[in-house]
Amino acid sequence: MSDCLFCKICEGEIQGDIVFESDDVLAFNDVNPQAPVHIIIIPKKHISTVNDMTDADELVMGKLFSAAKIIASQQEVSEDSYRLVVNCNQKSGQTVFHIHMHMLANRNMTWPPG
Ligand code: 5GP
Ligand code: ZN
């Protein structure tokens, strides 16, 4: 998608502070971190929201979790704690309409989230 910020990061058109990359998945540090570790994990394929997923996307969405597991280990937060968040649509807080998972770690978190 030509006007999508995260597609542009995938294509190298906008610089991302990349922490993990595979054939299907990219992960980079959030530009406005909400925790000491705040990483965005995305499929390279453009999918706008969870609502836009098809059955064919189940594999790549599973790969986001596999990437999260690897990244958590690399960030040395696996044994401590981390939170994975996916926002869907505006009221939940979604501002970038390319599906993504947030990884937040290294601070105490509250529940329910605000
Ligand atoms: P959302 O609010 O859509 O769930 O999450 C979007 C996230 O993308 C936000 O946490 C925001 O800080 C981050 N973000 C927005 N623009 C950029 C950017 O240009 N580069 C990076 N690395 N993160 C961004
Ligand atoms: Zn996109």
PDB file of C-alpha atoms and ligand atoms in Angstrom:
ATOM      1  CA  MET A   1       0.000   0.000   0.000  1.00  0.00           C
ATOM      2  CA  SER A   2       1.670   3.165  -1.193  1.00  0.00           C
ATOM      3  CA  ASP A   3       0.333   5.461   1.547  1.00  0.00           C
ATOM      4  CA  CYS A   4       0.866   3.097   4.470  1.00  0.00           C
ATOM      5  CA  LEU A   5       3.539   4.091   7.004  1.00  0.00           C
ATOM      6  CA  PHE A   6       4.401   0.530   8.010  1.00  0.00           C
ATOM      7  CA  CYS A   7       4.550  -0.656   4.367  1.00  0.00           C
ATOM      8  CA  LYS A   8       7.026   2.184   3.811  1.00  0.00           C
ATOM      9  CA  ILE A   9       9.146   0.924   6.716  1.00  0.00           C
ATOM     10  CA  CYS A  10       9.024  -2.596   5.165  1.00  0.00           C
ATOM     11  CA  GLU A  11      10.162  -1.194   1.852  1.00  0.00           C
ATOM     12  CA  GLY A  12      12.929   0.892   3.445  1.00  0.00           C
ATOM     13  CA  GLU A  13      11.309   4.106   2.246  1.00  0.00           C
ATOM     14  CA  ILE A  14      11.057   5.267   5.870  1.00  0.00           C
ATOM     15  CA  GLN A  15      13.755   4.226   8.297  1.00  0.00           C
ATOM     16  CA  GLY A  16      12.825   1.831  11.060  1.00  0.00           C
ATOM     17  CA  ASP A  17      14.983   0.789  13.986  1.00  0.00           C
ATOM     18  CA  ILE A  18      14.656  -2.885  13.059  1.00  0.00           C
ATOM     19  CA  VAL A  19      15.148  -5.537  15.745  1.00  0.00           C
ATOM     20  CA  PHE A  20      13.897  -8.648  13.897  1.00  0.00           C
ATOM     21  CA  GLU A  21      13.253  -9.623  10.294  1.00  0.00           C
ATOM     22  CA  SER A  22      12.130 -12.816   8.545  1.00  0.00           C
ATOM     23  CA  ASP A  23      10.586 -13.486   5.127  1.00  0.00           C
ATOM     24  CA  ASP A  24       7.108 -12.520   6.355  1.00  0.00           C
ATOM     25  CA  VAL A  25       7.591 -10.491   9.522  1.00  0.00           C
ATOM     26  CA  LEU A  26       9.346  -7.268  10.517  1.00  0.00           C
ATOM     27  CA  ALA A  27       9.794  -5.805  14.000  1.00  0.00           C
ATOM     28  CA  PHE A  28      11.123  -2.389  14.975  1.00  0.00           C
ATOM     29  CA  ASN A  29      11.320  -0.117  17.992  1.00  0.00           C
ATOM     30  CA  ASP A  30       8.316   2.148  18.493  1.00  0.00           C
ATOM     31  CA  VAL A  31       9.166   5.787  17.773  1.00  0.00           C
ATOM     32  CA  ASN A  32       7.155   6.890  20.858  1.00  0.00           C
ATOM     33  CA  PRO A  33       7.835   4.141  23.403  1.00  0.00           C
ATOM     34  CA  GLN A  34       5.316   3.546  26.186  1.00  0.00           C
ATOM     35  CA  ALA A  35       7.652   1.214  28.092  1.00  0.00           C
ATOM     36  CA  PRO A  36      11.437   0.649  28.226  1.00  0.00           C
ATOM     37  CA  VAL A  37      10.882  -2.119  25.662  1.00  0.00           C
ATOM     38  CA  HIS A  38       8.247  -1.151  23.081  1.00  0.00           C
ATOM     39  CA  ILE A  39       8.508  -3.022  19.810  1.00  0.00           C
ATOM     40  CA  ILE A  40       6.076  -3.111  16.884  1.00  0.00           C
ATOM     41  CA  ILE A  41       5.751  -6.498  15.156  1.00  0.00           C
ATOM     42  CA  ILE A  42       4.078  -6.551  11.732  1.00  0.00           C
ATOM     43  CA  PRO A  43       3.399  -8.873   8.829  1.00  0.00           C
ATOM     44  CA  LYS A  44       5.176  -7.577   5.709  1.00  0.00           C
ATOM     45  CA  LYS A  45       1.897  -8.116   3.884  1.00  0.00           C
ATOM     46  CA  HIS A  46      -0.470  -5.168   4.231  1.00  0.00           C
ATOM     47  CA  ILE A  47      -3.551  -6.063   6.281  1.00  0.00           C
ATOM     48  CA  SER A  48      -5.368  -2.993   7.686  1.00  0.00           C
ATOM     49  CA  THR A  49      -7.000  -4.388  10.827  1.00  0.00           C
ATOM     50  CA  VAL A  50      -7.935  -7.694  12.453  1.00  0.00           C
ATOM     51  CA  ASN A  51     -11.304  -7.277  10.716  1.00  0.00           C
ATOM     52  CA  ASP A  52      -9.540  -7.471   7.350  1.00  0.00           C
ATOM     53  CA  MET A  53      -7.817 -10.799   8.036  1.00  0.00           C
ATOM     54  CA  THR A  54      -8.741 -13.757   5.866  1.00  0.00           C
ATOM     55  CA  ASP A  55      -8.208 -17.451   6.547  1.00  0.00           C
ATOM     56  CA  ALA A  56      -5.104 -17.209   4.361  1.00  0.00           C
ATOM     57  CA  ASP A  57      -3.609 -14.753   6.872  1.00  0.00           C
ATOM     58  CA  GLU A  58      -3.798 -17.170   9.803  1.00  0.00           C
ATOM     59  CA  LEU A  59      -0.285 -18.476   9.123  1.00  0.00           C
ATOM     60  CA  VAL A  60       1.396 -15.084   9.067  1.00  0.00           C
ATOM     61  CA  MET A  61      -0.509 -13.928  12.148  1.00  0.00           C
ATOM     62  CA  GLY A  62       0.770 -17.024  13.926  1.00  0.00           C
ATOM     63  CA  LYS A  63       4.257 -16.012  12.799  1.00  0.00           C
ATOM     64  CA  LEU A  64       3.829 -12.703  14.663  1.00  0.00           C
ATOM     65  CA  PHE A  65       3.564 -14.708  17.880  1.00  0.00           C
ATOM     66  CA  SER A  66       6.574 -16.831  16.952  1.00  0.00           C
ATOM     67  CA  ALA A  67       8.521 -13.628  16.262  1.00  0.00           C
ATOM     68  CA  ALA A  68       7.345 -12.205  19.602  1.00  0.00           C
ATOM     69  CA  LYS A  69       8.712 -15.249  21.391  1.00  0.00           C
ATOM     70  CA  ILE A  70      12.122 -14.855  19.718  1.00  0.00           C
ATOM     71  CA  ILE A  71      12.219 -11.093  20.294  1.00  0.00           C
ATOM     72  CA  ALA A  72      11.276 -11.512  23.970  1.00  0.00           C
ATOM     73  CA  SER A  73      14.229 -13.828  24.337  1.00  0.00           C
ATOM     74  CA  GLN A  74      16.549 -11.417  22.505  1.00  0.00           C
ATOM     75  CA  GLN A  75      15.339  -8.562  24.729  1.00  0.00           C
ATOM     76  CA  GLU A  76      15.831 -10.795  27.790  1.00  0.00           C
ATOM     77  CA  VAL A  77      12.280 -10.307  29.033  1.00  0.00           C
ATOM     78  CA  SER A  78      10.925 -13.843  28.471  1.00  0.00           C
ATOM     79  CA  GLU A  79      11.310 -14.976  32.064  1.00  0.00           C
ATOM     80  CA  ASP A  80      10.270 -11.664  33.560  1.00  0.00           C
ATOM     81  CA  SER A  81       7.142 -10.419  31.761  1.00  0.00           C
ATOM     82  CA  TYR A  82       5.870  -8.795  28.629  1.00  0.00           C
ATOM     83  CA  ARG A  83       2.553  -7.712  27.184  1.00  0.00           C
ATOM     84  CA  LEU A  84       1.389  -8.165  23.581  1.00  0.00           C
ATOM     85  CA  VAL A  85      -1.323  -5.776  22.379  1.00  0.00           C
ATOM     86  CA  VAL A  86      -3.283  -5.570  19.132  1.00  0.00           C
ATOM     87  CA  ASN A  87      -5.585  -2.567  18.747  1.00  0.00           C
ATOM     88  CA  CYS A  88      -8.448  -2.736  16.264  1.00  0.00           C
ATOM     89  CA  ASN A  89      -9.967   0.496  15.023  1.00  0.00           C
ATOM     90  CA  GLN A  90      -9.854   3.985  16.468  1.00  0.00           C
ATOM     91  CA  LYS A  91     -11.552   3.703  19.873  1.00  0.00           C
ATOM     92  CA  SER A  92      -9.142   0.934  20.895  1.00  0.00           C
ATOM     93  CA  GLY A  93      -6.232   3.231  20.044  1.00  0.00           C
ATOM     94  CA  GLN A  94      -5.308   2.059  16.547  1.00  0.00           C
ATOM     95  CA  THR A  95      -3.652   4.910  14.700  1.00  0.00           C
ATOM     96  CA  VAL A  96      -1.698   3.032  12.019  1.00  0.00           C
ATOM     97  CA  PHE A  97      -3.938   0.921   9.814  1.00  0.00           C
ATOM     98  CA  HIS A  98      -1.446  -1.841   9.046  1.00  0.00           C
ATOM     99  CA  ILE A  99      -2.097  -4.666  11.494  1.00  0.00           C
ATOM    100  CA  HIS A 100       0.552  -4.831  14.223  1.00  0.00           C
ATOM    101  CA  MET A 101       1.340  -6.289  17.610  1.00  0.00           C
ATOM    102  CA  HIS A 102       2.896  -4.144  20.346  1.00  0.00           C
ATOM    103  CA  MET A 103       5.406  -5.757  22.678  1.00  0.00           C
ATOM    104  CA  LEU A 104       5.730  -3.842  25.945  1.00  0.00           C
ATOM    105  CA  ALA A 105       8.102  -4.824  28.718  1.00  0.00           C
ATOM    106  CA  ASN A 106      10.385  -3.782  31.560  1.00  0.00           C
ATOM    107  CA  ARG A 107       7.857  -1.864  33.589  1.00  0.00           C
ATOM    108  CA  ASN A 108       4.935  -2.728  35.841  1.00  0.00           C
ATOM    109  CA  MET A 109       1.608  -2.744  33.988  1.00  0.00           C
ATOM    110  CA  THR A 110      -1.935  -2.338  35.184  1.00  0.00           C
ATOM    111  CA  TRP A 111      -5.083  -4.224  34.281  1.00  0.00           C
ATOM    112  CA  PRO A 112      -7.455  -3.389  32.745  1.00  0.00           C
ATOM    113  CA  PRO A 113      -5.491  -1.261  30.258  1.00  0.00           C
ATOM    114  CA  GLY A 114      -6.769   2.303  29.922  1.00  0.00           C
TER     115      GLY A 114
HETATM  116  P1  5GP B   1      -1.443   1.880  17.232  1.00  0.00           P
HETATM  117  O1  5GP B   1      -1.766   3.119  18.032  1.00  0.00           O
HETATM  118  O2  5GP B   1      -1.943   1.979  15.810  1.00  0.00           O
HETATM  119  O3  5GP B   1      -1.845   0.596  17.899  1.00  0.00           O
HETATM  120  O4  5GP B   1       0.132   1.816  17.189  1.00  0.00           O
HETATM  121  C1  5GP B   1       0.887   2.535  16.263  1.00  0.00           C
HETATM  122  C2  5GP B   1       2.243   2.717  16.867  1.00  0.00           C
HETATM  123  O5  5GP B   1       3.132   3.107  15.854  1.00  0.00           O
HETATM  124  C3  5GP B   1       2.296   3.802  17.947  1.00  0.00           C
HETATM  125  O6  5GP B   1       2.754   3.241  19.171  1.00  0.00           O
HETATM  126  C4  5GP B   1       3.271   4.823  17.388  1.00  0.00           C
HETATM  127  O7  5GP B   1       4.116   5.389  18.367  1.00  0.00           O
HETATM  128  C5  5GP B   1       4.048   4.024  16.365  1.00  0.00           C
HETATM  129  N1  5GP B   1       4.541   4.804  15.260  1.00  0.00           N
HETATM  130  C6  5GP B   1       3.884   5.775  14.581  1.00  0.00           C
HETATM  131  N2  5GP B   1       4.652   6.282  13.604  1.00  0.00           N
HETATM  132  C7  5GP B   1       5.839   5.588  13.662  1.00  0.00           C
HETATM  133  C8  5GP B   1       7.042   5.665  12.900  1.00  0.00           C
HETATM  134  O8  5GP B   1       7.202   6.446  11.956  1.00  0.00           O
HETATM  135  N3  5GP B   1       8.036   4.812  13.248  1.00  0.00           N
HETATM  136  C9  5GP B   1       7.914   3.930  14.287  1.00  0.00           C
HETATM  137  N4  5GP B   1       8.951   3.153  14.557  1.00  0.00           N
HETATM  138  N5  5GP B   1       6.781   3.830  15.020  1.00  0.00           N
HETATM  139  C10 5GP B   1       5.765   4.658  14.711  1.00  0.00           C
HETATM  140 ZN    ZN B   2       0.760  -1.377   5.138  1.00  0.00          ZN
END
